[in-house]
Coordinates of C-alpha atoms in Angstrom, one line a residue:
M1422 CA 0.0 0.0 0.0
P1423 CA 1.5 3.3 -1.0
R1424 CA 2.5 5.8 1.5
F1425 CA 0.6 9.1 1.5
H1426 CA 2.8 12.4 0.8
P1427 CA 1.0 15.6 1.7
F1428 CA 3.5 18.0 -0.2
R1429 CA 3.2 16.0 -3.4
R1430 CA -0.7 16.5 -3.1
S1431 CA -0.4 20.2 -2.3
A1432 CA 1.7 20.6 -5.5
A1433 CA -0.5 18.8 -7.7
T1434 CA -3.4 20.8 -6.5
A1435 CA -1.6 24.3 -7.1
L1436 CA -0.8 23.3 -10.6
A1437 CA -4.3 22.2 -11.4
A1438 CA -5.6 25.6 -9.8
A1439 CA -3.0 27.7 -11.8
P1440 CA -4.8 29.5 -14.8
A1441 CA -3.8 28.4 -18.3
P1442 CA -1.4 30.9 -20.1
A1443 CA -3.1 33.0 -22.7
A1444 CA -3.0 32.1 -26.3
G1445 CA -0.5 33.8 -28.6
P1446 CA 3.1 34.6 -28.7
I1447 CA 5.1 35.5 -25.7
P1448 CA 5.8 39.4 -25.6
A1449 CA 9.5 40.2 -26.0
A1450 CA 11.0 42.3 -23.1
E1451 CA 11.2 46.0 -23.8
P1452 CA 14.6 47.1 -24.8
A1453 CA 16.3 49.6 -22.7
A1454 CA 15.9 53.2 -23.5
E1455 CA 18.7 54.5 -25.9
P1456 CA 20.7 57.5 -24.8
A1457 CA 19.4 60.7 -26.5
R1458 CA 21.7 61.7 -29.7
P1459 CA 22.8 65.2 -30.3
S1460 CA 20.7 67.0 -32.8
T1461 CA 22.2 67.5 -36.3
P1462 CA 23.2 71.4 -36.4
Q1463 CA 21.3 73.4 -39.0
P1464 CA 23.2 74.7 -41.9
W1465 CA 24.0 78.4 -41.6
T1466 CA 21.4 80.6 -43.3
G1467 CA 22.7 84.0 -42.7
H1468 CA 21.7 86.8 -40.6
A1469 CA 18.1 88.0 -41.4
K1470 CA 17.1 91.5 -42.3
G1471 CA 16.2 93.6 -39.3
S1472 CA 18.3 91.5 -36.7
R1473 CA 20.9 93.1 -34.7
A1474 CA 23.7 91.4 -36.2
Y1475 CA 22.5 92.2 -39.8
G1476 CA 22.6 95.8 -38.8
R1477 CA 26.1 95.5 -37.4
V1478 CA 27.3 93.9 -40.5
L1479 CA 26.1 96.7 -42.6
T1480 CA 27.1 99.5 -40.4
A1481 CA 30.6 98.0 -40.1
L1482 CA 31.2 97.5 -43.8
G1483 CA 29.8 101.1 -44.2
F1484 CA 32.7 102.5 -42.1
A1485 CA 35.2 100.1 -44.0
G1486 CA 33.8 101.8 -47.1
V1487 CA 34.3 105.3 -45.8
A1488 CA 38.0 104.3 -44.7
T1489 CA 38.6 102.8 -48.1
F1490 CA 37.1 105.0 -50.5
A1491 CA 37.8 108.5 -48.7
Q1492 CA 41.7 107.4 -48.8
L1493 CA 41.7 106.0 -52.1
Y1494 CA 40.2 109.3 -54.0
S1495 CA 41.5 111.6 -51.4
T1496 CA 43.6 113.7 -53.8
Q1497 CA 40.8 113.9 -56.6
A1498 CA 39.1 117.0 -55.2
V1499 CA 42.3 118.9 -55.2
L1500 CA 43.9 117.9 -58.4
P1501 CA 44.2 121.1 -59.9
I1502 CA 45.8 122.6 -56.7
L1503 CA 48.2 119.7 -56.5
A1504 CA 49.1 119.9 -60.3
S1505 CA 49.8 123.7 -59.7
D1506 CA 51.7 123.2 -56.5
L1507 CA 54.1 120.3 -57.9
R1508 CA 54.1 121.7 -61.3
V1509 CA 52.7 118.7 -63.1
T1510 CA 50.2 118.3 -65.9
A1511 CA 46.4 117.3 -65.3
A1512 CA 47.0 113.8 -66.6
E1513 CA 50.4 113.6 -64.3
A1514 CA 48.2 114.7 -61.2
A1515 CA 45.5 112.2 -62.0
L1516 CA 48.4 109.5 -61.4
T1517 CA 47.8 110.0 -57.8
I1518 CA 44.4 108.4 -58.2
S1519 CA 45.5 105.9 -60.9
L1520 CA 48.5 104.4 -59.2
A1521 CA 46.4 103.9 -56.1
T1522 CA 43.7 102.0 -58.1
V1523 CA 46.5 100.3 -60.0
G1524 CA 48.0 99.0 -56.4
L1525 CA 44.5 98.0 -55.4
A1526 CA 43.9 96.1 -58.6
A1527 CA 46.9 94.3 -58.2
T1528 CA 46.3 93.1 -54.7
V1529 CA 42.8 92.1 -54.8
L1530 CA 43.3 88.5 -56.0
P1531 CA 46.2 87.9 -53.4
W1532 CA 44.0 89.3 -50.7
S1533 CA 41.1 87.0 -51.7
F1534 CA 43.2 83.9 -51.3
A1535 CA 44.6 85.2 -48.0
A1536 CA 41.0 85.6 -46.9
D1537 CA 40.1 82.1 -47.8
R1538 CA 42.8 80.9 -45.4
I1539 CA 42.8 83.4 -42.4
G1540 CA 39.1 84.7 -42.6
R1541 CA 37.3 87.5 -44.1
V1542 CA 37.3 89.7 -41.0
R1543 CA 41.0 89.2 -40.2
A1544 CA 42.0 90.0 -43.8
M1545 CA 39.9 93.1 -44.0
A1546 CA 41.5 94.3 -40.4
W1547 CA 44.9 93.9 -41.6
G1548 CA 44.4 95.6 -44.9
I1549 CA 42.5 98.7 -43.5
S1550 CA 45.1 99.0 -40.6
A1551 CA 48.0 99.2 -43.0
A1552 CA 46.3 101.5 -45.4
T1553 CA 45.4 104.1 -42.5
V1554 CA 49.2 104.2 -41.5
L1555 CA 50.2 104.6 -45.1
G1556 CA 47.6 107.3 -45.5
L1557 CA 49.0 109.2 -42.6
L1558 CA 52.5 109.2 -44.3
V1559 CA 51.2 110.5 -47.7
P1560 CA 50.9 114.1 -46.6
L1561 CA 54.7 113.9 -45.6
A1562 CA 56.0 112.9 -49.2
P1563 CA 58.9 115.4 -50.2
T1564 CA 58.6 114.7 -54.0
F1565 CA 56.2 113.8 -56.4
P1566 CA 57.5 110.3 -57.2
I1567 CA 57.5 109.5 -53.6
L1568 CA 54.1 110.7 -53.4
L1569 CA 53.0 108.3 -56.1
G1570 CA 55.0 105.6 -54.5
L1571 CA 53.0 105.9 -51.2
R1572 CA 49.8 106.1 -53.0
M1573 CA 50.4 102.9 -54.7
L1574 CA 51.3 101.1 -51.4
E1575 CA 48.1 102.7 -50.0
G1576 CA 46.0 101.2 -53.0
M1577 CA 47.7 97.8 -52.3
A1578 CA 46.6 97.7 -48.7
L1579 CA 43.3 98.8 -49.5
G1580 CA 42.8 95.7 -51.8
G1581 CA 41.9 94.0 -48.7
I1582 CA 38.6 95.5 -48.3
P1583 CA 36.2 95.9 -51.4
A1584 CA 36.1 92.2 -52.9
I1585 CA 36.3 90.5 -49.3
A1586 CA 33.5 92.7 -48.3
I1587 CA 31.3 91.3 -50.8
A1588 CA 32.3 87.9 -50.1
Y1589 CA 31.7 88.4 -46.5
L1590 CA 28.1 89.7 -47.2
N1591 CA 27.3 86.5 -49.3
E1592 CA 28.2 84.1 -46.4
E1593 CA 26.9 86.2 -43.5
V1594 CA 23.5 87.7 -44.7
N1595 CA 20.5 85.7 -45.7
K1596 CA 20.3 85.1 -49.4
A1597 CA 16.9 86.5 -49.5
H1598 CA 18.4 90.0 -48.5
A1599 CA 21.9 89.6 -50.5
A1600 CA 20.9 92.0 -53.1
L1601 CA 19.7 94.6 -50.8
A1602 CA 22.7 94.2 -48.4
S1603 CA 25.2 94.6 -51.4
G1604 CA 23.3 97.6 -52.4
S1605 CA 23.4 99.2 -49.0
Y1606 CA 27.2 98.4 -49.1
V1607 CA 27.7 100.2 -52.2
A1608 CA 25.8 103.0 -50.9
G1609 CA 27.9 103.1 -47.8
T1610 CA 30.9 103.3 -50.2
T1611 CA 29.6 106.3 -52.0
L1612 CA 29.4 108.2 -48.4
G1613 CA 33.0 107.3 -48.0
G1614 CA 34.0 108.6 -51.4
L1615 CA 31.9 111.8 -50.8
A1616 CA 33.3 112.4 -47.3
G1617 CA 36.8 112.2 -48.4
R1618 CA 36.4 114.8 -51.3
I1619 CA 34.3 117.2 -49.2
V1620 CA 36.9 117.2 -46.3
A1621 CA 39.7 117.6 -48.8
G1622 CA 38.4 120.4 -51.0
P1623 CA 38.1 123.1 -48.5
A1624 CA 41.0 122.0 -46.5
G1625 CA 43.1 122.2 -49.8
E1626 CA 41.9 125.6 -50.8
L1627 CA 42.6 126.8 -47.2
W1628 CA 45.9 125.1 -46.6
G1629 CA 47.0 123.2 -49.5
W1630 CA 46.8 119.6 -50.8
R1631 CA 49.0 118.3 -48.1
A1632 CA 46.6 119.5 -45.4
A1633 CA 43.7 118.1 -47.3
A1634 CA 45.4 114.6 -47.6
L1635 CA 46.1 114.7 -43.7
A1636 CA 42.4 115.7 -43.0
V1637 CA 41.3 112.7 -45.1
S1638 CA 43.5 110.2 -43.3
V1639 CA 42.4 111.4 -39.9
L1640 CA 38.9 110.7 -41.2
A1641 CA 39.7 107.4 -42.4
T1642 CA 41.5 106.4 -39.4
A1643 CA 38.5 107.1 -37.2
A1644 CA 36.3 105.0 -39.5
A1645 CA 38.7 102.1 -39.6
V1646 CA 38.6 101.8 -35.7
I1647 CA 34.7 101.9 -35.7
F1648 CA 34.7 99.2 -38.2
L1649 CA 37.0 97.0 -36.2
L1650 CA 34.9 97.5 -33.0
L1651 CA 31.7 96.7 -34.9
V1652 CA 32.3 94.2 -37.4
P1653 CA 30.6 90.8 -36.2
K1654 CA 32.7 87.5 -36.0
A1655 CA 32.2 85.4 -39.0
Q1656 CA 29.8 82.5 -38.9
G1657 CA 29.4 81.3 -42.5
F1658 CA 33.2 81.2 -43.2
T1659 CA 34.9 78.0 -43.8
A1660 CA 38.7 78.1 -44.3
A1661 CA 39.6 76.7 -47.8
E1662 CA 42.6 74.3 -48.0
A1663 CA 45.5 75.6 -50.0
S1664 CA 45.2 74.3 -53.5
G1665 CA 48.6 75.6 -54.9
F1666 CA 49.2 77.9 -57.7
R1667 CA 47.6 75.5 -60.1
G1668 CA 44.6 75.3 -58.1
A1669 CA 44.2 79.1 -57.7
L1670 CA 44.8 79.4 -61.7
G1671 CA 41.9 76.9 -62.3
T1672 CA 39.5 79.0 -60.0
L1673 CA 40.3 82.0 -61.9
A1674 CA 40.2 80.3 -65.1
G1675 CA 36.7 78.8 -64.5
H1676 CA 35.4 82.2 -63.6
A1677 CA 36.7 83.9 -66.7
R1678 CA 35.2 81.1 -68.9
N1679 CA 31.9 81.9 -67.5
P1680 CA 30.3 84.3 -70.1
R1681 CA 28.0 86.0 -67.5
L1682 CA 30.7 86.8 -65.1
L1683 CA 33.0 87.8 -68.0
A1684 CA 30.2 90.4 -69.3
L1685 CA 30.2 91.6 -65.5
Y1686 CA 33.8 92.2 -65.5
I1687 CA 33.8 93.9 -68.8
Q1688 CA 31.2 96.2 -67.5
A1689 CA 33.0 97.0 -64.4
F1690 CA 36.3 97.9 -66.3
L1691 CA 34.3 100.2 -68.9
L1692 CA 31.9 101.9 -66.6
M1693 CA 34.4 102.6 -63.9
G1694 CA 36.9 104.0 -66.2
G1695 CA 34.6 106.2 -67.7
F1696 CA 33.2 107.3 -64.4
V1697 CA 36.7 108.2 -63.1
A1698 CA 37.7 110.1 -66.0
I1699 CA 34.5 112.2 -65.8
Y1700 CA 35.3 113.2 -62.2
N1701 CA 39.0 113.6 -62.7
Y1702 CA 38.7 116.2 -65.3
L1703 CA 35.3 117.9 -64.7
G1704 CA 37.1 119.8 -62.0
F1705 CA 39.6 121.0 -64.5
R1706 CA 37.1 122.1 -66.8
L1707 CA 35.0 124.0 -64.0
S1708 CA 38.1 125.6 -62.8
G1709 CA 38.8 127.3 -66.4
E1710 CA 36.8 129.4 -68.5
P1711 CA 34.0 130.3 -68.5
F1712 CA 33.3 129.1 -65.0
N1713 CA 36.2 129.9 -63.0
L1714 CA 35.0 128.1 -59.9
P1715 CA 37.2 128.0 -56.8
A1716 CA 38.5 124.7 -55.4
T1717 CA 35.9 124.7 -52.6
A1718 CA 33.1 125.0 -55.0
I1719 CA 34.4 122.3 -57.2
S1720 CA 34.6 119.9 -54.3
L1721 CA 30.8 120.4 -53.9
I1722 CA 30.2 118.7 -57.0
F1723 CA 30.9 115.5 -55.3
L1724 CA 27.7 116.0 -53.5
A1725 CA 26.4 114.2 -56.5
Y1726 CA 27.7 111.2 -55.0
L1727 CA 24.4 111.2 -52.8
S1728 CA 22.5 110.2 -55.7
G1729 CA 24.5 107.3 -55.8
T1730 CA 23.9 106.6 -52.1
V1731 CA 20.1 106.6 -53.0
S1732 CA 20.2 104.8 -56.5
A1733 CA 22.3 101.8 -55.2
R1734 CA 19.7 100.9 -52.6
W1735 CA 16.9 101.8 -54.7
A1736 CA 18.2 99.7 -57.7
A1737 CA 18.8 96.7 -55.5
G1738 CA 15.2 96.8 -54.4
L1739 CA 14.1 97.2 -58.1
T1740 CA 15.7 93.8 -59.0
V1741 CA 13.1 91.6 -57.5
R1742 CA 10.5 93.3 -59.8
F1743 CA 12.4 93.9 -62.7
G1744 CA 15.3 91.7 -62.6
R1745 CA 19.0 92.5 -62.3
R1746 CA 19.7 92.7 -66.1
N1747 CA 16.9 95.4 -66.7
V1748 CA 17.9 97.4 -63.8
L1749 CA 21.7 97.3 -64.9
I1750 CA 20.8 98.5 -68.6
A1751 CA 18.7 101.3 -67.1
G1752 CA 21.6 102.4 -65.0
T1753 CA 23.8 102.7 -67.9
A1754 CA 21.0 104.6 -69.8
L1755 CA 20.8 107.2 -67.0
M1756 CA 24.6 107.5 -67.2
V1757 CA 24.2 108.4 -70.9
G1758 CA 21.3 110.9 -70.3
G1759 CA 23.3 112.4 -67.5
L1760 CA 26.5 113.0 -69.8
A1761 CA 24.5 114.5 -72.5
L1762 CA 23.4 117.2 -70.2
T1763 CA 27.0 118.1 -69.5
L1764 CA 27.9 119.1 -73.1
T1765 CA 26.0 122.4 -72.7
Q1766 CA 27.8 125.4 -71.3
L1767 CA 25.1 126.0 -68.5
L1768 CA 26.2 125.4 -65.1
P1769 CA 22.9 124.3 -63.7
L1770 CA 22.5 121.7 -66.5
I1771 CA 26.0 120.3 -66.1
L1772 CA 25.3 119.7 -62.4
L1773 CA 22.0 118.1 -63.1
G1774 CA 23.6 116.0 -65.5
L1775 CA 26.4 115.0 -63.1
L1776 CA 23.6 114.0 -60.6
V1777 CA 22.0 111.7 -63.1
F1778 CA 25.1 110.3 -64.3
T1779 CA 26.5 109.5 -61.0
G1780 CA 23.0 107.9 -59.8
G1781 CA 23.1 105.6 -62.9
F1782 CA 26.6 104.5 -62.4
F1783 CA 26.1 103.4 -58.9
A1784 CA 22.9 101.8 -59.8
A1785 CA 24.6 99.7 -62.4
H1786 CA 27.8 99.0 -60.2
G1787 CA 25.6 97.9 -57.4
I1788 CA 23.9 95.4 -59.3
G1789 CA 27.1 94.2 -61.0
A1790 CA 29.0 93.8 -57.7
G1791 CA 26.4 91.9 -56.0
W1792 CA 25.8 89.5 -59.0
T1793 CA 29.3 88.1 -59.1
G1794 CA 28.6 86.3 -55.7
V1795 CA 25.0 84.9 -57.0
I1796 CA 26.6 83.6 -60.4
A1797 CA 29.7 81.9 -58.6
S1798 CA 28.6 78.8 -57.0
S1799 CA 32.3 78.4 -55.7
G1800 CA 35.5 80.7 -55.1
R1801 CA 33.2 83.5 -54.5
A1802 CA 35.9 85.7 -53.2
Q1803 CA 37.9 85.2 -56.2
A1804 CA 35.0 86.0 -58.5
A1805 CA 34.5 89.2 -56.6
S1806 CA 38.1 90.0 -56.8
L1807 CA 38.3 89.6 -60.6
Y1808 CA 35.3 92.0 -60.8
N1809 CA 37.0 94.4 -58.5
L1810 CA 40.5 93.9 -60.6
A1811 CA 38.6 94.9 -63.7
Y1812 CA 36.9 97.7 -61.9
Y1813 CA 40.0 99.2 -60.8
L1814 CA 42.0 98.6 -63.8
G1815 CA 39.4 100.7 -65.6
S1816 CA 39.7 103.3 -63.1
S1817 CA 43.5 103.3 -63.5
I1818 CA 43.9 102.9 -67.3
L1819 CA 40.8 104.6 -68.6
G1820 CA 40.6 107.4 -65.7
W1821 CA 44.2 108.4 -67.0
A1822 CA 43.6 108.0 -70.6
G1823 CA 40.6 110.2 -70.4
G1824 CA 43.0 113.1 -69.4
L1825 CA 44.8 112.5 -72.9
V1826 CA 41.5 112.9 -74.6
F1827 CA 40.4 115.9 -72.5
Q1828 CA 43.8 117.7 -73.0
T1829 CA 44.0 117.1 -76.7
L1830 CA 40.2 117.4 -77.8
G1831 CA 38.4 119.0 -74.9
W1832 CA 35.4 118.0 -72.8
T1833 CA 33.0 117.2 -75.5
A1834 CA 35.1 114.4 -76.8
L1835 CA 35.8 113.0 -73.4
A1836 CA 31.9 112.9 -72.6
L1837 CA 31.0 111.2 -76.0
T1838 CA 33.8 108.6 -75.3
V1839 CA 32.4 107.8 -72.0
I1840 CA 28.8 107.7 -73.5
G1841 CA 30.3 105.0 -76.1
L1842 CA 31.6 102.9 -73.2
A1843 CA 28.3 102.9 -71.4
C1844 CA 26.5 102.2 -74.6
T1845 CA 28.9 99.2 -75.3
T1846 CA 28.2 97.9 -71.6
A1847 CA 24.5 98.0 -72.2
V1848 CA 24.7 95.9 -75.5
I1849 CA 26.9 93.3 -74.0
T1850 CA 24.5 93.0 -70.9
A1851 CA 21.6 92.7 -73.1
V1852 CA 23.2 90.0 -75.4
V1853 CA 24.8 88.0 -72.5
H1854 CA 21.9 88.2 -70.1
P1855 CA 18.8 87.6 -72.3
S1856 CA 15.4 88.9 -70.9
S1857 CA 14.1 85.3 -70.6
A1858 CA 17.0 84.3 -68.4
R1859 CA 15.4 83.8 -64.8
A1860 CA 19.0 84.4 -63.2
A1861 CA 18.4 88.0 -64.0
R1862 CA 16.0 88.1 -61.2
G1863 CA 16.7 89.2 -57.8
T1864 CA 18.0 86.7 -55.1
V1865 CA 14.4 85.8 -54.0
V1866 CA 13.5 83.9 -57.3
P1867 CA 15.7 81.3 -59.1
A1868 CA 18.2 83.3 -61.0
S1869 CA 19.6 82.8 -64.6

């Protein structure tokens, strides 16, 4: 007879009473929560219009424009005084402008490559600091050749500003506002050029051209200090690796083979050359018969730059509606109309014509300068530098050669020559940038 085991019975009873497992697969154990991953950084889109940083960018570059262009053209308002004091011809006196712009043209490309390595802000700071020191030495030049040498060195230092400023704008400002920002920068440069001439004219008449140069250099130094204090740190800049001489040539050749960029470079050469020639020699015309204006009165003609301050920003806004191509051609048409008025012997009409001519030039230049950064998908600093190279070569070569035309054939011949340059530019723009091309539009729409 089997023996009774109470524990076995209890275990059997418990098993029988246990509920049956539910039908279906057995759920898997939940995995442990993964640690949070860092979010992917958003690409830099630039400072938006209306932001504090956007305002600081434009304000700082505005003062950089004052420091640059006040110095670059500091002798233009006193060319007749300088020519008389140093006993040189009008064309020789104009070399103080041409050699400064030659120096600038020669260094815009090296400065652009340096900026790709060391940064836009640092390159501009180095250039503007060196230029202000050289500018303070200009009034001390004992002879005309030394004056020309200092002016060339000053221009070489200033080469670190114009092209880099446009590249800096395209990297730091939201693309939707790039055209307006470029127009604002160009407008600021007009104020710089105007300030230098307005300061130089009265100072030159009272104390001579050396005092005029010193006064402009002090003004430029103050503007340079303000620029250095205000300019924001770059956020859209990425240092480029050194590609060597062959790589640099490849970048430049690629831009030169782009017909749209090449058209802008030709425009810069022709329009700037004609513009500087008009301002270089109009003072000589007004100081002679039948006008006989004093140096202070002649310096006031540079108030016409205010029309460029307005037109550069106005033209930039019009690109959204009418396209860059159409606004650029309209600017050259204004130049032609303004120059036609200067062919008269009536001073009010001459001054009105100068106002229209200046406004048209800065409208066209503002569009062209900003357009290079839009067309160039890479090597933007070099694309802008080539524009500035052509721009200042035009200033140097055609600005000086205009004096030969003026001295030999008179004002009418010079004005008609510049009208021809403007018409040539308009034709090239119309052919290379057809109206159906959508890149002729502003930056807020796809561009052609």
